[in-house]
């Protein structure tokens, strides 16, 4: 029997689907954290470790940060392909008075807001050209709300407020 016939015979004997996995495919474990702020010294220089993200968000944030005149340096790295973490390094422009220097966390939050706005603009344009995309998005958001997922639109606001409070209270980040 050739390979094709063997697979057909297997599907007849065992109707469950056969799951194949390539040699290089690895199951990556979730990151142990969502966000860690690393660094000491002036708050204008920090590294943000973002869990369960990769080059996609790293490069988008780096590009958005570099558009800001308050930034001296913005870069990102993924320590290892099997780790679901991206490190985003932010250094704000030094000023004559250190107390006037912008905090890294403030410019990162601003960059995230800018990036979300840009994504909304692109999504609106795609949905205008392809109404089925809008119907799919609405159906997915409804399903997520019904299943109790936090990713549905409007969910997660509590986490953002909690993060803002933590930043305001400590002033360290």
C-alpha atoms as an extended CHARMM CRD file, in Angstrom:
* protein
*
       173  EXT
         1         1  UNK       CA              0.0000000000        0.0000000000        0.0000000000  PROA      1               0.0000000000
         2         2  UNK       CA              1.2370000000        3.4790000000       -0.8090000000  PROA      2               0.0000000000
         3         3  UNK       CA              1.0510000000        6.3390000000        1.7090000000  PROA      3               0.0000000000
         4         4  UNK       CA             -2.1920000000        7.7270000000        0.2810000000  PROA      4               0.0000000000
         5         5  UNK       CA             -3.9510000000        4.3740000000        0.5770000000  PROA      5               0.0000000000
         6         6  UNK       CA             -2.6230000000        3.8760000000        4.1070000000  PROA      6               0.0000000000
         7         7  UNK       CA             -4.0520000000        7.2320000000        5.1780000000  PROA      7               0.0000000000
         8         8  UNK       CA             -7.4120000000        6.3680000000        3.6010000000  PROA      8               0.0000000000
         9         9  UNK       CA             -7.4340000000        3.0360000000        5.4530000000  PROA      9               0.0000000000
        10        10  UNK       CA             -6.5860000000        4.7820000000        8.7220000000  PROA      10              0.0000000000
        11        11  UNK       CA             -9.4610000000        7.2310000000        8.2950000000  PROA      11              0.0000000000
        12        12  UNK       CA            -11.8650000000        4.3560000000        7.6810000000  PROA      12              0.0000000000
        13        13  UNK       CA            -10.6520000000        2.4290000000       10.7260000000  PROA      13              0.0000000000
        14        14  UNK       CA            -10.3660000000        5.5200000000       12.9240000000  PROA      14              0.0000000000
        15        15  UNK       CA            -12.7290000000        8.3370000000       11.8620000000  PROA      15              0.0000000000
        16        16  UNK       CA            -11.0740000000       10.8150000000       14.2320000000  PROA      16              0.0000000000
        17        17  UNK       CA             -8.9660000000       13.3560000000       12.3420000000  PROA      17              0.0000000000
        18        18  UNK       CA             -5.2480000000       12.6940000000       12.2450000000  PROA      18              0.0000000000
        19        19  UNK       CA             -3.3100000000       15.5870000000       13.7370000000  PROA      19              0.0000000000
        20        20  UNK       CA              0.0330000000       16.1230000000       12.1340000000  PROA      20              0.0000000000
        21        21  UNK       CA              2.7420000000       18.3450000000       13.4810000000  PROA      21              0.0000000000
        22        22  UNK       CA              5.8560000000       19.4630000000       11.6760000000  PROA      22              0.0000000000
        23        23  UNK       CA              9.2320000000       18.6960000000       13.1640000000  PROA      23              0.0000000000
        24        24  UNK       CA              9.8940000000       22.3850000000       13.8930000000  PROA      24              0.0000000000
        25        25  UNK       CA              6.4780000000       23.1580000000       15.3650000000  PROA      25              0.0000000000
        26        26  UNK       CA              6.6550000000       23.9200000000       19.0600000000  PROA      26              0.0000000000
        27        27  UNK       CA              3.8840000000       24.4620000000       21.5570000000  PROA      27              0.0000000000
        28        28  UNK       CA              4.7320000000       27.7260000000       23.2870000000  PROA      28              0.0000000000
        29        29  UNK       CA              3.6090000000       28.1190000000       26.8840000000  PROA      29              0.0000000000
        30        30  UNK       CA              1.8820000000       31.3590000000       27.8590000000  PROA      30              0.0000000000
        31        31  UNK       CA              4.0480000000       34.0570000000       29.3940000000  PROA      31              0.0000000000
        32        32  UNK       CA              4.0860000000       34.1720000000       33.2020000000  PROA      32              0.0000000000
        33        33  UNK       CA              3.1170000000       37.8770000000       33.0980000000  PROA      33              0.0000000000
        34        34  UNK       CA              1.2480000000       40.4160000000       30.9740000000  PROA      34              0.0000000000
        35        35  UNK       CA              3.5490000000       43.3760000000       31.5520000000  PROA      35              0.0000000000
        36        36  UNK       CA              6.7070000000       43.9850000000       33.5420000000  PROA      36              0.0000000000
        37        37  UNK       CA              8.4210000000       47.3470000000       33.7850000000  PROA      37              0.0000000000
        38        38  UNK       CA             12.1680000000       46.9850000000       34.1750000000  PROA      38              0.0000000000
        39        39  UNK       CA             14.8710000000       49.5000000000       34.9100000000  PROA      39              0.0000000000
        40        40  UNK       CA             16.1830000000       51.7720000000       37.6010000000  PROA      40              0.0000000000
        41        41  UNK       CA             17.2930000000       55.3580000000       37.6040000000  PROA      41              0.0000000000
        42        42  UNK       CA             15.3610000000       58.0970000000       35.8950000000  PROA      42              0.0000000000
        43        43  UNK       CA             11.8020000000       57.1280000000       34.8650000000  PROA      43              0.0000000000
        44        44  UNK       CA             12.5470000000       58.3910000000       31.3470000000  PROA      44              0.0000000000
        45        45  UNK       CA             14.4610000000       55.1990000000       30.6290000000  PROA      45              0.0000000000
        46        46  UNK       CA             12.6840000000       51.8420000000       30.9600000000  PROA      46              0.0000000000
        47        47  UNK       CA             12.3180000000       48.4420000000       29.3570000000  PROA      47              0.0000000000
        48        48  UNK       CA              8.8030000000       47.0440000000       29.1050000000  PROA      48              0.0000000000
        49        49  UNK       CA              8.5020000000       43.2540000000       28.9210000000  PROA      49              0.0000000000
        50        50  UNK       CA              5.1650000000       42.4350000000       27.2930000000  PROA      50              0.0000000000
        51        51  UNK       CA              3.9380000000       38.8640000000       27.6690000000  PROA      51              0.0000000000
        52        52  UNK       CA              2.2600000000       36.7800000000       24.9620000000  PROA      52              0.0000000000
        53        53  UNK       CA              3.4090000000       39.1300000000       22.1900000000  PROA      53              0.0000000000
        54        54  UNK       CA              6.0060000000       39.0060000000       19.4360000000  PROA      54              0.0000000000
        55        55  UNK       CA              7.6670000000       41.0010000000       16.6610000000  PROA      55              0.0000000000
        56        56  UNK       CA              4.3250000000       42.2790000000       15.3760000000  PROA      56              0.0000000000
        57        57  UNK       CA              3.5680000000       44.4870000000       18.3690000000  PROA      57              0.0000000000
        58        58  UNK       CA              7.2420000000       45.1640000000       19.0550000000  PROA      58              0.0000000000
        59        59  UNK       CA              7.9540000000       46.6500000000       15.6500000000  PROA      59              0.0000000000
        60        60  UNK       CA              4.6500000000       48.5650000000       15.5210000000  PROA      60              0.0000000000
        61        61  UNK       CA              5.3140000000       50.1380000000       18.9330000000  PROA      61              0.0000000000
        62        62  UNK       CA              8.9270000000       50.9250000000       18.0520000000  PROA      62              0.0000000000
        63        63  UNK       CA              7.8480000000       52.6580000000       14.8390000000  PROA      63              0.0000000000
        64        64  UNK       CA              5.0980000000       54.6390000000       16.6000000000  PROA      64              0.0000000000
        65        65  UNK       CA              7.4320000000       55.6470000000       19.4440000000  PROA      65              0.0000000000
        66        66  UNK       CA             10.0950000000       56.9000000000       17.0240000000  PROA      66              0.0000000000
        67        67  UNK       CA              7.5600000000       59.3360000000       15.5200000000  PROA      67              0.0000000000
        68        68  UNK       CA              7.4700000000       61.1440000000       18.8820000000  PROA      68              0.0000000000
        69        69  UNK       CA              9.9050000000       64.0750000000       19.3030000000  PROA      69              0.0000000000
        70        70  UNK       CA             10.2160000000       63.2610000000       23.0390000000  PROA      70              0.0000000000
        71        71  UNK       CA             11.9840000000       59.9680000000       22.2260000000  PROA      71              0.0000000000
        72        72  UNK       CA             15.7550000000       59.5770000000       21.9450000000  PROA      72              0.0000000000
        73        73  UNK       CA             15.6700000000       55.8110000000       21.5280000000  PROA      73              0.0000000000
        74        74  UNK       CA             13.0520000000       53.1290000000       21.0230000000  PROA      74              0.0000000000
        75        75  UNK       CA             13.8330000000       49.5400000000       20.1860000000  PROA      75              0.0000000000
        76        76  UNK       CA             12.5210000000       46.0680000000       20.7560000000  PROA      76              0.0000000000
        77        77  UNK       CA             13.7890000000       42.5370000000       20.9940000000  PROA      77              0.0000000000
        78        78  UNK       CA             12.3960000000       39.0520000000       21.3260000000  PROA      78              0.0000000000
        79        79  UNK       CA             14.7970000000       37.2430000000       23.6700000000  PROA      79              0.0000000000
        80        80  UNK       CA             14.1160000000       33.8010000000       22.2220000000  PROA      80              0.0000000000
        81        81  UNK       CA             11.5970000000       32.4340000000       19.6910000000  PROA      81              0.0000000000
        82        82  UNK       CA             10.2440000000       29.9480000000       22.2270000000  PROA      82              0.0000000000
        83        83  UNK       CA              9.5370000000       32.6910000000       24.7870000000  PROA      83              0.0000000000
        84        84  UNK       CA              6.2560000000       34.5370000000       24.1750000000  PROA      84              0.0000000000
        85        85  UNK       CA              7.7220000000       37.8710000000       25.3220000000  PROA      85              0.0000000000
        86        86  UNK       CA              8.8190000000       41.0610000000       23.5940000000  PROA      86              0.0000000000
        87        87  UNK       CA             11.0180000000       43.6820000000       25.2740000000  PROA      87              0.0000000000
        88        88  UNK       CA             10.4000000000       47.3110000000       24.2860000000  PROA      88              0.0000000000
        89        89  UNK       CA             13.1340000000       49.7520000000       25.3440000000  PROA      89              0.0000000000
        90        90  UNK       CA             12.1890000000       53.4310000000       25.6540000000  PROA      90              0.0000000000
        91        91  UNK       CA             14.4860000000       56.3720000000       26.4100000000  PROA      91              0.0000000000
        92        92  UNK       CA             13.0450000000       59.8610000000       26.4140000000  PROA      92              0.0000000000
        93        93  UNK       CA             14.9200000000       63.0210000000       25.4860000000  PROA      93              0.0000000000
        94        94  UNK       CA             16.9590000000       64.5130000000       28.3100000000  PROA      94              0.0000000000
        95        95  UNK       CA             16.1030000000       68.0490000000       29.3550000000  PROA      95              0.0000000000
        96        96  UNK       CA             18.0480000000       70.7000000000       31.2470000000  PROA      96              0.0000000000
        97        97  UNK       CA             16.0260000000       69.9350000000       34.3380000000  PROA      97              0.0000000000
        98        98  UNK       CA             15.6910000000       66.2100000000       35.0240000000  PROA      98              0.0000000000
        99        99  UNK       CA             12.2780000000       66.8780000000       36.5870000000  PROA      99              0.0000000000
       100       100  UNK       CA             11.0000000000       68.0870000000       33.1730000000  PROA      100             0.0000000000
       101       101  UNK       CA             12.0040000000       64.8740000000       31.3820000000  PROA      101             0.0000000000
       102       102  UNK       CA              9.0220000000       62.8270000000       30.1500000000  PROA      102             0.0000000000
       103       103  UNK       CA              8.4810000000       59.4380000000       31.7930000000  PROA      103             0.0000000000
       104       104  UNK       CA              8.9300000000       56.4060000000       29.5340000000  PROA      104             0.0000000000
       105       105  UNK       CA              5.6090000000       54.9400000000       30.6570000000  PROA      105             0.0000000000
       106       106  UNK       CA              3.7840000000       58.0910000000       29.5270000000  PROA      106             0.0000000000
       107       107  UNK       CA              5.1920000000       57.9770000000       25.9870000000  PROA      107             0.0000000000
       108       108  UNK       CA              4.5320000000       54.2280000000       25.7770000000  PROA      108             0.0000000000
       109       109  UNK       CA              0.8950000000       54.7600000000       26.7790000000  PROA      109             0.0000000000
       110       110  UNK       CA              0.6380000000       57.5380000000       24.1930000000  PROA      110             0.0000000000
       111       111  UNK       CA              2.1430000000       55.2620000000       21.5240000000  PROA      111             0.0000000000
       112       112  UNK       CA             -0.3420000000       52.4950000000       22.4040000000  PROA      112             0.0000000000
       113       113  UNK       CA             -3.2490000000       54.9250000000       22.0840000000  PROA      113             0.0000000000
       114       114  UNK       CA             -1.9330000000       56.1560000000       18.7170000000  PROA      114             0.0000000000
       115       115  UNK       CA             -1.5070000000       52.5910000000       17.4820000000  PROA      115             0.0000000000
       116       116  UNK       CA             -5.0420000000       51.6490000000       18.5720000000  PROA      116             0.0000000000
       117       117  UNK       CA             -6.4360000000       54.7090000000       16.7640000000  PROA      117             0.0000000000
       118       118  UNK       CA             -4.5320000000       53.7900000000       13.6020000000  PROA      118             0.0000000000
       119       119  UNK       CA             -5.8420000000       50.2070000000       13.7840000000  PROA      119             0.0000000000
       120       120  UNK       CA             -9.4070000000       51.4950000000       14.2150000000  PROA      120             0.0000000000
       121       121  UNK       CA             -9.0100000000       53.6950000000       11.1230000000  PROA      121             0.0000000000
       122       122  UNK       CA             -7.7460000000       50.7760000000        9.0350000000  PROA      122             0.0000000000
       123       123  UNK       CA            -10.5000000000       48.4660000000       10.3510000000  PROA      123             0.0000000000
       124       124  UNK       CA            -13.1730000000       51.0750000000        9.5330000000  PROA      124             0.0000000000
       125       125  UNK       CA            -11.8470000000       51.3650000000        5.9790000000  PROA      125             0.0000000000
       126       126  UNK       CA            -11.7480000000       47.5820000000        5.5110000000  PROA      126             0.0000000000
       127       127  UNK       CA            -15.2790000000       47.2040000000        6.9140000000  PROA      127             0.0000000000
       128       128  UNK       CA            -16.5080000000       49.9490000000        4.5850000000  PROA      128             0.0000000000
       129       129  UNK       CA            -15.1290000000       48.1070000000        1.5590000000  PROA      129             0.0000000000
       130       130  UNK       CA            -16.0340000000       44.6270000000        2.8160000000  PROA      130             0.0000000000
       131       131  UNK       CA            -19.2450000000       44.6250000000        4.9100000000  PROA      131             0.0000000000
       132       132  UNK       CA            -18.8620000000       40.9060000000        5.6510000000  PROA      132             0.0000000000
       133       133  UNK       CA            -15.7930000000       41.7290000000        7.7540000000  PROA      133             0.0000000000
       134       134  UNK       CA            -17.9300000000       43.9740000000        9.9760000000  PROA      134             0.0000000000
       135       135  UNK       CA            -20.5810000000       41.2500000000       10.3520000000  PROA      135             0.0000000000
       136       136  UNK       CA            -17.8690000000       38.7260000000       11.2820000000  PROA      136             0.0000000000
       137       137  UNK       CA            -16.3300000000       41.1110000000       13.8390000000  PROA      137             0.0000000000
       138       138  UNK       CA            -19.7070000000       41.7660000000       15.4590000000  PROA      138             0.0000000000
       139       139  UNK       CA            -20.4670000000       38.0310000000       15.5960000000  PROA      139             0.0000000000
       140       140  UNK       CA            -17.0720000000       37.3110000000       17.1880000000  PROA      140             0.0000000000
       141       141  UNK       CA            -17.5000000000       40.0960000000       19.7700000000  PROA      141             0.0000000000
       142       142  UNK       CA            -20.9900000000       38.8030000000       20.6330000000  PROA      142             0.0000000000
       143       143  UNK       CA            -19.6660000000       35.2690000000       21.0390000000  PROA      143             0.0000000000
       144       144  UNK       CA            -16.8280000000       36.5040000000       23.2440000000  PROA      144             0.0000000000
       145       145  UNK       CA            -19.2280000000       38.4630000000       25.4450000000  PROA      145             0.0000000000
       146       146  UNK       CA            -21.5070000000       35.4370000000       25.7740000000  PROA      146             0.0000000000
       147       147  UNK       CA            -18.5520000000       33.1960000000       26.6550000000  PROA      147             0.0000000000
       148       148  UNK       CA            -17.2270000000       35.6680000000       29.2300000000  PROA      148             0.0000000000
       149       149  UNK       CA            -14.0310000000       36.5940000000       27.3720000000  PROA      149             0.0000000000
       150       150  UNK       CA            -12.3530000000       39.8450000000       28.3620000000  PROA      150             0.0000000000
       151       151  UNK       CA            -11.2940000000       40.5870000000       24.7960000000  PROA      151             0.0000000000
       152       152  UNK       CA            -14.7100000000       41.7860000000       23.6750000000  PROA      152             0.0000000000
       153       153  UNK       CA            -14.9560000000       45.4830000000       22.8870000000  PROA      153             0.0000000000
       154       154  UNK       CA            -15.1360000000       47.5870000000       26.0270000000  PROA      154             0.0000000000
       155       155  UNK       CA            -13.8370000000       44.7940000000       28.2250000000  PROA      155             0.0000000000
       156       156  UNK       CA            -10.4990000000       45.2260000000       29.8880000000  PROA      156             0.0000000000
       157       157  UNK       CA            -11.1220000000       48.8580000000       30.8190000000  PROA      157             0.0000000000
       158       158  UNK       CA            -10.7560000000       47.8990000000       34.4720000000  PROA      158             0.0000000000
       159       159  UNK       CA             -7.2370000000       46.6090000000       33.8050000000  PROA      159             0.0000000000
       160       160  UNK       CA             -6.2880000000       49.8600000000       32.0710000000  PROA      160             0.0000000000
       161       161  UNK       CA             -7.6480000000       51.8940000000       34.9950000000  PROA      161             0.0000000000
       162       162  UNK       CA             -5.7990000000       49.6450000000       37.4440000000  PROA      162             0.0000000000
       163       163  UNK       CA             -2.5500000000       50.1040000000       35.4840000000  PROA      163             0.0000000000
       164       164  UNK       CA             -3.0210000000       53.8960000000       35.4190000000  PROA      164             0.0000000000
       165       165  UNK       CA             -3.6350000000       53.9580000000       39.1800000000  PROA      165             0.0000000000
       166       166  UNK       CA             -0.5230000000       51.8670000000       39.8040000000  PROA      166             0.0000000000
       167       167  UNK       CA              1.5520000000       54.2740000000       37.7010000000  PROA      167             0.0000000000
       168       168  UNK       CA              0.1310000000       57.3520000000       39.4200000000  PROA      168             0.0000000000
       169       169  UNK       CA              0.5740000000       55.9450000000       42.9320000000  PROA      169             0.0000000000
       170       170  UNK       CA              4.1660000000       54.8170000000       42.5760000000  PROA      170             0.0000000000
       171       171  UNK       CA              5.4540000000       57.4410000000       40.1880000000  PROA      171             0.0000000000
       172       172  UNK       CA              8.3310000000       54.9910000000       39.7420000000  PROA      172             0.0000000000
       173       173  UNK       CA              7.3950000000       53.7640000000       36.3040000000  PROA      173             0.0000000000
